[in-house]
PDB file of C-alpha atoms in Angstrom:
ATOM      1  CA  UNK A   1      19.210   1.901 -17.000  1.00 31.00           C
ATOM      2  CA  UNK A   2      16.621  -0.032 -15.196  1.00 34.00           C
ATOM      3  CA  UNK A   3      13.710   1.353 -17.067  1.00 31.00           C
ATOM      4  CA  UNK A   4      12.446  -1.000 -19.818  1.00 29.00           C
ATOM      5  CA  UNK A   5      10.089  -2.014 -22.359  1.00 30.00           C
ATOM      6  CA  UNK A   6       7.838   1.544 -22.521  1.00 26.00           C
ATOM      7  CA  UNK A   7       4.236   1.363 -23.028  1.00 28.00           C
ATOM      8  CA  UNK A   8       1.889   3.938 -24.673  1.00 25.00           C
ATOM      9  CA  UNK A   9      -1.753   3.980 -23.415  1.00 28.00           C
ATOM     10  CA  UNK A  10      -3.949   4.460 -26.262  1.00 26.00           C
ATOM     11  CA  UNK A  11      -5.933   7.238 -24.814  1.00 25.00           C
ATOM     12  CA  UNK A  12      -5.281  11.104 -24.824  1.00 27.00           C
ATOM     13  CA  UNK A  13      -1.708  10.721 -24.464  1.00 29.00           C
ATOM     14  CA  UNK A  14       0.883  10.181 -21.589  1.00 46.00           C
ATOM     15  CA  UNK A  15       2.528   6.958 -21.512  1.00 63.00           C
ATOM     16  CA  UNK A  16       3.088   3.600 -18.795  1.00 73.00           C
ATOM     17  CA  UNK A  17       6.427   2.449 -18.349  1.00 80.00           C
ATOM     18  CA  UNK A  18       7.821  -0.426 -16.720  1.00 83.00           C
ATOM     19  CA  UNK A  19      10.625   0.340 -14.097  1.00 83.00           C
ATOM     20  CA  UNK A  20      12.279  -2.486 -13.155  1.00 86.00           C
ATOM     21  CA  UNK A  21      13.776  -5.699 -14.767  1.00 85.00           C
ATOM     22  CA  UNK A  22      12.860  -8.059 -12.177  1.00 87.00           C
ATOM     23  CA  UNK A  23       9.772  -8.509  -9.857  1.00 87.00           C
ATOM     24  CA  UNK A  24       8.849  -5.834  -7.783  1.00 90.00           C
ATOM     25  CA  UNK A  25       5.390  -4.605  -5.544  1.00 90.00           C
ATOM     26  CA  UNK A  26       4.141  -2.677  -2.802  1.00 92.00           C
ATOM     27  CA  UNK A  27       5.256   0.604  -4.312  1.00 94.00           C
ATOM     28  CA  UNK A  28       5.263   4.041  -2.501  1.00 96.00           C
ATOM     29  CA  UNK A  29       6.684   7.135  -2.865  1.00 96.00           C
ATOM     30  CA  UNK A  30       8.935   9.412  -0.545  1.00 97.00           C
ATOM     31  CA  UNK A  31       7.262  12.490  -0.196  1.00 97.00           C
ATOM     32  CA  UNK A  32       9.673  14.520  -2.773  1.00 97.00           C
ATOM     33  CA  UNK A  33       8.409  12.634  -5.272  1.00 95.00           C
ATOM     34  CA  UNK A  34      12.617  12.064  -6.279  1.00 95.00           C
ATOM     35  CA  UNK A  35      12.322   7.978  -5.643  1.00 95.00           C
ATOM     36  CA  UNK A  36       9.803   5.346  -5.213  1.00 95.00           C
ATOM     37  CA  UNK A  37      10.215   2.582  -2.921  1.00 96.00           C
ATOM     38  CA  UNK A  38       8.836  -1.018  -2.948  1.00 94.00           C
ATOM     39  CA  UNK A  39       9.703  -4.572  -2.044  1.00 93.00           C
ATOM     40  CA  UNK A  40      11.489  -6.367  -4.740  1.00 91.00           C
ATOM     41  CA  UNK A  41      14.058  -8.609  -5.669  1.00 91.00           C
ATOM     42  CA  UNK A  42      16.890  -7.065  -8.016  1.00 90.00           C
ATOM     43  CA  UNK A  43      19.633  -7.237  -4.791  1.00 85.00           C
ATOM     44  CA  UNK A  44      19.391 -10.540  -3.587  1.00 79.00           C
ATOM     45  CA  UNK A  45      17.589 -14.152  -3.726  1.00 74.00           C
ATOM     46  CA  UNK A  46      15.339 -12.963  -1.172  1.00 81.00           C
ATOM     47  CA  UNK A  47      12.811 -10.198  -1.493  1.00 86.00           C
ATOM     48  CA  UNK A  48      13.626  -6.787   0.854  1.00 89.00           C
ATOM     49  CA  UNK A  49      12.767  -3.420   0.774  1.00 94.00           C
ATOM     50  CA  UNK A  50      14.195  -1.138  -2.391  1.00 95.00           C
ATOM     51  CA  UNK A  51      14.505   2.016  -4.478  1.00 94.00           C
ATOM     52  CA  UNK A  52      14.693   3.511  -7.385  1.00 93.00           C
ATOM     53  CA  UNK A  53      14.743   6.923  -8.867  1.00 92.00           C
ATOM     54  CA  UNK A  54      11.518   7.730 -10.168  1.00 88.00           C
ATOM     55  CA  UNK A  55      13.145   9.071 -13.530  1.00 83.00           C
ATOM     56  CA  UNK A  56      14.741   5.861 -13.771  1.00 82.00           C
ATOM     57  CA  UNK A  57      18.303   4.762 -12.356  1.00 86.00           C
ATOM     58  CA  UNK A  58      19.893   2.043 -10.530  1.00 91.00           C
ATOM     59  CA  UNK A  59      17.372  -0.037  -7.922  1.00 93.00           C
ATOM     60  CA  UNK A  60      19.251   0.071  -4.772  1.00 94.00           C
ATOM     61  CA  UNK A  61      18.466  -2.265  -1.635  1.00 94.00           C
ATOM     62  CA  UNK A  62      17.693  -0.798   1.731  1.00 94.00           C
ATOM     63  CA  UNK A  63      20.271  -2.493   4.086  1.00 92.00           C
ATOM     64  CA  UNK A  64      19.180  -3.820   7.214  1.00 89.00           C
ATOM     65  CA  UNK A  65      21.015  -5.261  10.279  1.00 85.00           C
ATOM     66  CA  UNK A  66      22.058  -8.845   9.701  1.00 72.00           C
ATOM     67  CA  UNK A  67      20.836  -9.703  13.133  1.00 74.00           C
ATOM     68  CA  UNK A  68      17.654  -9.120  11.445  1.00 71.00           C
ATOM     69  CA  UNK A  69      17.895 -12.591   9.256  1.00 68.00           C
ATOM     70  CA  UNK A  70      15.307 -12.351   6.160  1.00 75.00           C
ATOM     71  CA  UNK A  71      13.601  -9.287   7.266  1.00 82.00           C
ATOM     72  CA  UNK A  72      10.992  -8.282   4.404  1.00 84.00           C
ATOM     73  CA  UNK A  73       7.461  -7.153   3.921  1.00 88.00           C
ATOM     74  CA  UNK A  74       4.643  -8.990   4.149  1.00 85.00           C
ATOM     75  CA  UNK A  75       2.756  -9.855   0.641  1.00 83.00           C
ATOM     76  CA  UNK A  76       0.212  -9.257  -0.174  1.00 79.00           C
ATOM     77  CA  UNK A  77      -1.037  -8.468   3.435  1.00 77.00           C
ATOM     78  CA  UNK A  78       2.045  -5.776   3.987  1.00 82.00           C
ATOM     79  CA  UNK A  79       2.406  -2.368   2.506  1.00 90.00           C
ATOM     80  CA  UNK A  80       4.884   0.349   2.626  1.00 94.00           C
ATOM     81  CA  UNK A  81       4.709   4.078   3.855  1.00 96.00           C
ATOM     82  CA  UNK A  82       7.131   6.850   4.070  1.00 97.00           C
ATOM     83  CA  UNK A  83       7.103   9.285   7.267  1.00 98.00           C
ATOM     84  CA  UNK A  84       6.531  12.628   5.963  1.00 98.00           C
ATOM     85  CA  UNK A  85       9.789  14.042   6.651  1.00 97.00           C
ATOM     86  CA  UNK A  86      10.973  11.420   3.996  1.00 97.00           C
ATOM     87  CA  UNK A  87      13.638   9.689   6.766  1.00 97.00           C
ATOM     88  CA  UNK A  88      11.993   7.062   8.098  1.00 97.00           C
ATOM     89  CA  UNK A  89       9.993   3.532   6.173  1.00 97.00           C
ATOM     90  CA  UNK A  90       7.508   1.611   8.259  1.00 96.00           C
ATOM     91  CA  UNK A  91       5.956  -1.798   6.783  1.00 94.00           C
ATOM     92  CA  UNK A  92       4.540  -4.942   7.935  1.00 91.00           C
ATOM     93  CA  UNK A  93       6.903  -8.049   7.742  1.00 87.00           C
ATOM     94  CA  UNK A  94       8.672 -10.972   9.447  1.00 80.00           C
ATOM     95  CA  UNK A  95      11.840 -12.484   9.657  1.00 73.00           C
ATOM     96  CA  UNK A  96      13.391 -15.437  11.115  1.00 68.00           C
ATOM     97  CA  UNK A  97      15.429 -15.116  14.972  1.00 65.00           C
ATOM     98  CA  UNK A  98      14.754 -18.917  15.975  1.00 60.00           C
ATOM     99  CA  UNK A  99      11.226 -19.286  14.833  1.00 62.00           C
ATOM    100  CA  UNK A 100       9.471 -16.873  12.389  1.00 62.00           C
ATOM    101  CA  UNK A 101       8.730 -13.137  14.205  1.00 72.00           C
ATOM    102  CA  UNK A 102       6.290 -10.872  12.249  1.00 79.00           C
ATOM    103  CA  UNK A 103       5.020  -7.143  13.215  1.00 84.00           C
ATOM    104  CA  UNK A 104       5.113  -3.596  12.136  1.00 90.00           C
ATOM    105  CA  UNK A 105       8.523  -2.329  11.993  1.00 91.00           C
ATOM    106  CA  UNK A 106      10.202   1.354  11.421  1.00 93.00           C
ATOM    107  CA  UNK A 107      13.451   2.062   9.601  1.00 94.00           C
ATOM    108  CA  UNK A 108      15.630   4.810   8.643  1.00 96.00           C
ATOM    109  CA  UNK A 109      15.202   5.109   5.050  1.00 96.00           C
ATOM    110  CA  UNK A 110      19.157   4.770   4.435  1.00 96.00           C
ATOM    111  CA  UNK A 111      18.829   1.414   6.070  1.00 95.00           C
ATOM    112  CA  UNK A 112      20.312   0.236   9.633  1.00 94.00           C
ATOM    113  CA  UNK A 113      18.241  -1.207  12.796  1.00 91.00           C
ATOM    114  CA  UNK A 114      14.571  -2.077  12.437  1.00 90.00           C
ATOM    115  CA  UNK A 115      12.009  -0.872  15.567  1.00 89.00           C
ATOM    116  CA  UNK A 116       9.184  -2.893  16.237  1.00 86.00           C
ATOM    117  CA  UNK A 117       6.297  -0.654  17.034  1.00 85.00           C
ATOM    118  CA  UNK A 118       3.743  -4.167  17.684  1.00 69.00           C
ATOM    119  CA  UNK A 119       5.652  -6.105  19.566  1.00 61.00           C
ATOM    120  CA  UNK A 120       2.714  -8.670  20.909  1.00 61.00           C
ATOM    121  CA  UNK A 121       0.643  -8.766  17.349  1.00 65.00           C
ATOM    122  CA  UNK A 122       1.842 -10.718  14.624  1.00 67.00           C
ATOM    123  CA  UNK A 123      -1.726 -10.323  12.782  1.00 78.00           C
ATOM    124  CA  UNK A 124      -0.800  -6.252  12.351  1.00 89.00           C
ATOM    125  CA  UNK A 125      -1.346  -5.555   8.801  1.00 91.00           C
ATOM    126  CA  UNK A 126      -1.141  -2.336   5.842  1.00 94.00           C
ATOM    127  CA  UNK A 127       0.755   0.125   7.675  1.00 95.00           C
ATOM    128  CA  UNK A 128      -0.067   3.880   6.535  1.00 97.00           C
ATOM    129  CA  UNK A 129       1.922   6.674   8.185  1.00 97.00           C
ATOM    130  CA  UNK A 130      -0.581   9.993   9.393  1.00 98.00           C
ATOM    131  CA  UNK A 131       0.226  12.944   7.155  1.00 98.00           C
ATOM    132  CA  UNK A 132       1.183  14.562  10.803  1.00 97.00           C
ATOM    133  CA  UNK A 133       3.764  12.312  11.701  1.00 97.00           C
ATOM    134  CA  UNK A 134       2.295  11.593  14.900  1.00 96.00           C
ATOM    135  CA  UNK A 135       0.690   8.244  14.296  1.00 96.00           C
ATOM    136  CA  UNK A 136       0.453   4.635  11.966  1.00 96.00           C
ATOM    137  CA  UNK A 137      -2.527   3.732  10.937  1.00 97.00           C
ATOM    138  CA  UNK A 138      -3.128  -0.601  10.559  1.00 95.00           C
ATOM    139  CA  UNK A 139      -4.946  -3.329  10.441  1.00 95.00           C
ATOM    140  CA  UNK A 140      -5.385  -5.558  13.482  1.00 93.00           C
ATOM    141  CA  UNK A 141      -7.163  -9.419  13.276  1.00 91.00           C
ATOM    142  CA  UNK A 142      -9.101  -9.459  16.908  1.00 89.00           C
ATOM    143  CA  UNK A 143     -11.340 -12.703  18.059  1.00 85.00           C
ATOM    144  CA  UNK A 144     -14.741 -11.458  18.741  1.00 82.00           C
ATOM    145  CA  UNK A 145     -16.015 -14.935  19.360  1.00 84.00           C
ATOM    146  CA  UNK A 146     -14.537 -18.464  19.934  1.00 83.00           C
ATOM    147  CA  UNK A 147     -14.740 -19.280  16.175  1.00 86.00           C
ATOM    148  CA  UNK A 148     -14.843 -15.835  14.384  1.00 89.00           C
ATOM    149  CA  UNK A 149     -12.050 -12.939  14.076  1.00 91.00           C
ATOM    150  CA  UNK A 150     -12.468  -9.739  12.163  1.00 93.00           C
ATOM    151  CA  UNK A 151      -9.905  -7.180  11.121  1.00 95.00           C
ATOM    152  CA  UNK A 152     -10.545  -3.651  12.456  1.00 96.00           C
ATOM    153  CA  UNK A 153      -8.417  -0.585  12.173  1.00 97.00           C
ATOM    154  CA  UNK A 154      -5.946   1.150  14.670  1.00 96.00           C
ATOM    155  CA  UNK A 155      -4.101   4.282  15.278  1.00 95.00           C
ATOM    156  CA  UNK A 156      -0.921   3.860  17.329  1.00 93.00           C
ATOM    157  CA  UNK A 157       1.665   6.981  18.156  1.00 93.00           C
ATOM    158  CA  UNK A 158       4.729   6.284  16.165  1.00 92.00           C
ATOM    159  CA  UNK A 159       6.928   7.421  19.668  1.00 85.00           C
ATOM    160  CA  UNK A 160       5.107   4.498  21.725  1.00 77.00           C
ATOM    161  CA  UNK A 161       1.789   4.343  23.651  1.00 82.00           C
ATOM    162  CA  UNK A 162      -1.590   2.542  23.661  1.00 87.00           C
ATOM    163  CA  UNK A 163      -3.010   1.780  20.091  1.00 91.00           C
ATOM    164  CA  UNK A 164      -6.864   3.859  19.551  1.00 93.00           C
ATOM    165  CA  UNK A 165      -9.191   1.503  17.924  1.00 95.00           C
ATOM    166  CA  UNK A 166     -11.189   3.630  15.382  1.00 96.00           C
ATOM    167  CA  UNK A 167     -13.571   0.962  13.313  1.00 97.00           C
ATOM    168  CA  UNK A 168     -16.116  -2.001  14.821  1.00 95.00           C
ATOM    169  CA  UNK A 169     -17.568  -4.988  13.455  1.00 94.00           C
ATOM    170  CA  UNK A 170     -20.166  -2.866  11.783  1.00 95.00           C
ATOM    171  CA  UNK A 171     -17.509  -1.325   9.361  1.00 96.00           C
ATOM    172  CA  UNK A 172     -16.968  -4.401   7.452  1.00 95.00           C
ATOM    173  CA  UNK A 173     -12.842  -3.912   7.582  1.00 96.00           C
ATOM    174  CA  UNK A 174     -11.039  -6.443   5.441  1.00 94.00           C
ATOM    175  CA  UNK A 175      -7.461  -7.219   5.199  1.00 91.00           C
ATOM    176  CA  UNK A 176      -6.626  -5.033   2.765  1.00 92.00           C
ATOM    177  CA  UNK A 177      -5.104  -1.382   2.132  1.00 95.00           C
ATOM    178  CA  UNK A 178      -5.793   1.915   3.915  1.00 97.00           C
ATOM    179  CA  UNK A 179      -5.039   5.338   3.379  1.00 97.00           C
ATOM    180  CA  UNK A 180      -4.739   8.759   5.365  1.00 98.00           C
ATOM    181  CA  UNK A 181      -6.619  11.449   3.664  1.00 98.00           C
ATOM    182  CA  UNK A 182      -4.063  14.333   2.999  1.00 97.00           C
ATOM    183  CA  UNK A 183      -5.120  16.144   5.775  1.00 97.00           C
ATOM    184  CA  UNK A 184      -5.384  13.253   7.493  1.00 97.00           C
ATOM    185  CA  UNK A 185      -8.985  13.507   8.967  1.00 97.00           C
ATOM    186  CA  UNK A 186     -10.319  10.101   7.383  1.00 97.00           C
ATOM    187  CA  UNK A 187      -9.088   7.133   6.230  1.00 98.00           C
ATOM    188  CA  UNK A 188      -9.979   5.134   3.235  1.00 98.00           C
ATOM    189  CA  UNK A 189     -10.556   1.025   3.619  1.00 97.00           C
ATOM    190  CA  UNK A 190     -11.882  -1.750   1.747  1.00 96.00           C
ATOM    191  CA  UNK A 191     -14.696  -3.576   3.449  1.00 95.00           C
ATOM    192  CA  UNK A 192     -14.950  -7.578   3.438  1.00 93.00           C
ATOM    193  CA  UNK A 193     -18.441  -7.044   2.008  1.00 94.00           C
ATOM    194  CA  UNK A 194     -16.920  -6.148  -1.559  1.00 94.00           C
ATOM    195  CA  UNK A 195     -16.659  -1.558  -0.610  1.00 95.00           C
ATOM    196  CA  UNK A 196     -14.771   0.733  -0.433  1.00 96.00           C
ATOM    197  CA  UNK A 197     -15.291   3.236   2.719  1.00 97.00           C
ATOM    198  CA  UNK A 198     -13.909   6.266   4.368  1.00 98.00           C
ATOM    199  CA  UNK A 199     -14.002   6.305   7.980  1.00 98.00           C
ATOM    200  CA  UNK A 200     -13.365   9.779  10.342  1.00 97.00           C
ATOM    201  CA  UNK A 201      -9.985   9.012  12.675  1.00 94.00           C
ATOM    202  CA  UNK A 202     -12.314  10.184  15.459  1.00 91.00           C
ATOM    203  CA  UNK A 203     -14.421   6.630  14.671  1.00 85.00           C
ATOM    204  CA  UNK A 204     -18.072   6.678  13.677  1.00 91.00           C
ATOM    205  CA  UNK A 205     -20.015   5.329  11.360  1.00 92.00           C
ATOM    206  CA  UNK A 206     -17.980   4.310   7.703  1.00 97.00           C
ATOM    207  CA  UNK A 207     -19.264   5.491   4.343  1.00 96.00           C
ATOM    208  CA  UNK A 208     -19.148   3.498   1.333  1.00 97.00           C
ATOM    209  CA  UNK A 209     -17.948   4.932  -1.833  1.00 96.00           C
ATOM    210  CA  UNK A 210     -18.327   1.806  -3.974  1.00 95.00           C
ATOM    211  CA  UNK A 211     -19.806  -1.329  -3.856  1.00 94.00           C
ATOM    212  CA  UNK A 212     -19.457  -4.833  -5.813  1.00 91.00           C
ATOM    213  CA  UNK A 213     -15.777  -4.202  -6.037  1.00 90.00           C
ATOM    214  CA  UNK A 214     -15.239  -8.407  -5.790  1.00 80.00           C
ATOM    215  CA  UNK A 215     -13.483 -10.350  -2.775  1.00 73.00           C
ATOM    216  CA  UNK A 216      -9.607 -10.161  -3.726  1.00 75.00           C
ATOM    217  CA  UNK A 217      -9.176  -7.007  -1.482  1.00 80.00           C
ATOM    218  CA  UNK A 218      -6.259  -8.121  -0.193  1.00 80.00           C
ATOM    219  CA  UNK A 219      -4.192  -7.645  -3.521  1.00 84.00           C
ATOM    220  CA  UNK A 220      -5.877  -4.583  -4.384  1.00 90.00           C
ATOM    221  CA  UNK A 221      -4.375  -0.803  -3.884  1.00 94.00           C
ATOM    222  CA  UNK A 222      -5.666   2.715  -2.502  1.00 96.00           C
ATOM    223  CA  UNK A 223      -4.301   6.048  -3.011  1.00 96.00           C
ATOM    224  CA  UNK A 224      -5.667   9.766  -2.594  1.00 97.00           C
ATOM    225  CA  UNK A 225      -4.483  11.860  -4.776  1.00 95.00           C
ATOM    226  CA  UNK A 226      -2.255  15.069  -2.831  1.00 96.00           C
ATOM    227  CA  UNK A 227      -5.022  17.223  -3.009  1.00 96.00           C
ATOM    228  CA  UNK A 228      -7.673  14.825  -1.223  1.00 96.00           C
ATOM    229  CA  UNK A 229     -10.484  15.279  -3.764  1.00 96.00           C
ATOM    230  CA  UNK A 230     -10.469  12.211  -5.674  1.00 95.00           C
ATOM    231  CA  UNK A 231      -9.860   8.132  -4.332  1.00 96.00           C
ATOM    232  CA  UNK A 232      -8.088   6.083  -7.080  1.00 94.00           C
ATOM    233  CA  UNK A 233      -8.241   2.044  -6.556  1.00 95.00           C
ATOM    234  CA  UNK A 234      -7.390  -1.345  -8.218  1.00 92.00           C
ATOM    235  CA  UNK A 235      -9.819  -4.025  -9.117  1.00 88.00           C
ATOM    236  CA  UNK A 236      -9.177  -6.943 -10.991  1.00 82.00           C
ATOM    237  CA  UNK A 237      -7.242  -5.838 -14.095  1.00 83.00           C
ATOM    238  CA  UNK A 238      -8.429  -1.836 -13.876  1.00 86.00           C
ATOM    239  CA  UNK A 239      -8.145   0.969 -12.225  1.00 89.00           C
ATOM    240  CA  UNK A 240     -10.604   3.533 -10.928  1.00 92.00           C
ATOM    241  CA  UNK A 241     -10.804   6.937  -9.249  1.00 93.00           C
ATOM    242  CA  UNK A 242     -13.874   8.206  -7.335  1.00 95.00           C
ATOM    243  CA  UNK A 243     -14.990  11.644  -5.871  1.00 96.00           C
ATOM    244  CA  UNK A 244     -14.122  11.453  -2.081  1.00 94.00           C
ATOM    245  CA  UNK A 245     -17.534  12.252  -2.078  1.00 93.00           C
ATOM    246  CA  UNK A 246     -18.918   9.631  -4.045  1.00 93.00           C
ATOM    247  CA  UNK A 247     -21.101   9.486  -7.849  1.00 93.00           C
ATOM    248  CA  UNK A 248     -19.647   7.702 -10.427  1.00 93.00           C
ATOM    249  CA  UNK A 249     -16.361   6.003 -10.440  1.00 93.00           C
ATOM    250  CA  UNK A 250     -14.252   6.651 -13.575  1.00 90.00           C
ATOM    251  CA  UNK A 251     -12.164   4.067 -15.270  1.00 88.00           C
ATOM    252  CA  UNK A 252      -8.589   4.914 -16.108  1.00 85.00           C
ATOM    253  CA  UNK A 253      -7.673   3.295 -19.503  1.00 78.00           C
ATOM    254  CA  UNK A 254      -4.259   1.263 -18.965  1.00 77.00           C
ATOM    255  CA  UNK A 255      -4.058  -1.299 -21.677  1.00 70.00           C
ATOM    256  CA  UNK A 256      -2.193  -3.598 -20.135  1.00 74.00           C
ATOM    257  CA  UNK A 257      -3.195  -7.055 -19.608  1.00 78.00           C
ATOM    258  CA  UNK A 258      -2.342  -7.532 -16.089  1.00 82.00           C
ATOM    259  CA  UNK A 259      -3.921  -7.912 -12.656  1.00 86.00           C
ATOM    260  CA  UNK A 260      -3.502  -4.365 -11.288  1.00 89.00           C
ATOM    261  CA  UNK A 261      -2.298  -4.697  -7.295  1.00 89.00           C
ATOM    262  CA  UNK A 262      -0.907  -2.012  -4.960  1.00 92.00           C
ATOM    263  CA  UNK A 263      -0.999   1.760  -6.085  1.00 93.00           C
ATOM    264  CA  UNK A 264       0.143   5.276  -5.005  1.00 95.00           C
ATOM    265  CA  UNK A 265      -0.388   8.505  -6.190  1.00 94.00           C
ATOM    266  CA  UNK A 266       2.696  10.838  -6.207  1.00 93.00           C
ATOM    267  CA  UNK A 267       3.071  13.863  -4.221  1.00 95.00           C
ATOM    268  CA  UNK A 268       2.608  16.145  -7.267  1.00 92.00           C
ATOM    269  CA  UNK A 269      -0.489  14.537  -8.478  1.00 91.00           C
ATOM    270  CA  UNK A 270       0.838  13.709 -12.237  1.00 87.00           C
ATOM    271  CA  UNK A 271       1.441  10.472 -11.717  1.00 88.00           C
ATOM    272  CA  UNK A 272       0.759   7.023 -10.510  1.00 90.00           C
ATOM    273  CA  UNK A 273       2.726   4.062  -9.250  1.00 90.00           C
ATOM    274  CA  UNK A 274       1.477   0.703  -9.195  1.00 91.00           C
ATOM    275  CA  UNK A 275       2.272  -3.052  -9.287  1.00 90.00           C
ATOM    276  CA  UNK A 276       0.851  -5.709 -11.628  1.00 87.00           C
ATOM    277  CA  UNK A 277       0.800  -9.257 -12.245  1.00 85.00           C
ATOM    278  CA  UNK A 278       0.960 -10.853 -15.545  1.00 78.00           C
ATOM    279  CA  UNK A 279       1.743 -14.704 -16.155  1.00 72.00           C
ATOM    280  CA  UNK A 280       2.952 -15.146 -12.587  1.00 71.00           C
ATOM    281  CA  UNK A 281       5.496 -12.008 -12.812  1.00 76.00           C
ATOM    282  CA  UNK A 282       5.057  -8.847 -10.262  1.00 82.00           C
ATOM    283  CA  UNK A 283       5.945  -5.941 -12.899  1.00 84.00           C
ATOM    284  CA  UNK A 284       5.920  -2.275 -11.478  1.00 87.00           C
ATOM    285  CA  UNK A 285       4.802   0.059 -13.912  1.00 86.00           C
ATOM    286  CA  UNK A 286       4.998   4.356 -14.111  1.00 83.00           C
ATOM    287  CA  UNK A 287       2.296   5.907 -15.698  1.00 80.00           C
ATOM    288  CA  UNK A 288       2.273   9.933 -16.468  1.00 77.00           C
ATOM    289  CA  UNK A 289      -0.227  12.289 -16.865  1.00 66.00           C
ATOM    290  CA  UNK A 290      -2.676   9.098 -15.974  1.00 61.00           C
ATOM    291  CA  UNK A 291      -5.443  11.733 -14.542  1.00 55.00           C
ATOM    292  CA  UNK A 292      -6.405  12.451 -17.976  1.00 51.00           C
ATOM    293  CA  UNK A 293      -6.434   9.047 -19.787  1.00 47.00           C
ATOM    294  CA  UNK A 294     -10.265   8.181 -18.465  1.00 44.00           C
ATOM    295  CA  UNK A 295     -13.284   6.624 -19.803  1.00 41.00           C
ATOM    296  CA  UNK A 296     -16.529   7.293 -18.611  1.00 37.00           C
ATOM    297  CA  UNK A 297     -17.981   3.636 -19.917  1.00 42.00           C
TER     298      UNK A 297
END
């Protein structure tokens, strides 16, 4: 069994549990909430796209092409998503064919040949698959003037075709995680001035949720819950969840002594996945029933 070292939270029950032995992030589930996938390091010296049950089990590495020498996610810049059929992983990430190539890729979730879907923009960033299918949602870096880029976001259709710009410099992007809305009419960002803000896919004007959230964005994690009322995020060493339409933000008690990083929210809305750092190690943790262990101070 890979599951280890349990963890009560000292709260109104439910429990955290560590699920792997060695060092493992980016976690996200497939949309059957039976496994949760994540880039980690328990089947080889290198660190590569795996699963595990999410009752616990045997991590098993997603095999890719050998022609594909190294290929892994990006961290912390990269992320994982699931298509919603549950076949198909897409993630930012490089590997090495003569010098170092980095993109957005696609792959089967059984493993086999990567597809590129930015083939021209190495900068292309946190990944998240529409709720539709249809489209990928990133990050982009762009050069707006001779000595200044800024991130902005980007729809692109998963079958090929022209990527739809849908924030501006106004919106504050930073390089850190997004997420689709379950219905997938907005998507959640953090902003480079310290927010968190939801943005319509039809562009607009962004709303902040939260302010003074700090400047580590980039290791920090996102995640509607299924139902698309409530936003839970990382910052620092907690974790939060927020109205999607705004008030108070809610700490959720965890315990643990750890730098919180990326999250997700499983499909049936009782638990949450997340990674977390503590003395150097990348630990990814299981907590159930996590909805109700909350503090209002």
């Amino acid at each position: 069994m890979c599951i280890r070292d349990s963890y009560t939270v000292p709260a109104v029950g439910g429990k955290a549990t560590q699920l792997t032995p060695k060092a493992a992030w980016l976690p996200t589930w497939a949309p059957d909430g039976k496994a949760i996938f994540f880039d980690g390091i328990h089947g080889g010296n290198w660190a590569a796209i795996e699963m595990i049950p999410s009752g616990g089990g045997k991590v098993r590495r997603i095999p890719i092409d050998q022609e594909y020498v190294y290929l892994q996610p990006t961290y912390p810049s990269g992320a994982l998503t699931i298509s919603p059929d549950g076949e198909s992983i897409c993630f930012s990430g490089f590997f090495r064919r003569g010098e170092e190539q980095a993109g957005v890729f696609t792959l089967p979730v059984e493993g086999g040949t990567p597809t590129r879907l930015s083939t021209s923009q190495p900068h292309d960033r946190m990944p998240a698959w529409s709720p539709d299918g249809q489209s990928i949602a990133f990050i982009r870096r762009e050069r707006v003037t001779k000595d200044r880029s800024v991130w902005n976001i980007f729809l692109s259709p998963v079958n090929g075709g022209e990527a739809q710009k849908i924030t501006e410099v106004d919106d504050q992007v930073d390089m850190g995680a997004i997420c689709w809305s379950p219905k997938g009419e907005s998507i959640a960002f953090f902003g480079r001035d310290e927010t968190l803000r939801v943005i319509s896919i039809g562009g607009g004007t962004s709303r902040i949720l939260v302010e003074k959230l700090g400047s580590a964005t980039r290791w920090q994690g996102i995640s509607w819950s299924p139902d698309g009322t409530m936003l839970a995020y990382s910052s620092g060493s907690n974790l939060w969840k927020i109205a999607r339409d705004g008030g108070d933000a809610i700490k959720i008690e965890t315990d643990l002594d750890a730098r919180i990083g990326k999250i997700d929210w499983s499909p049936d809305g009782k638990s949450i996945a997340y990674s977390a750092t503590k003395g150097g190690e990348h630990e990814l943790w299981l907590m159930e029933d996590f909805v109700h262990l909350v503090s209002t101070e």
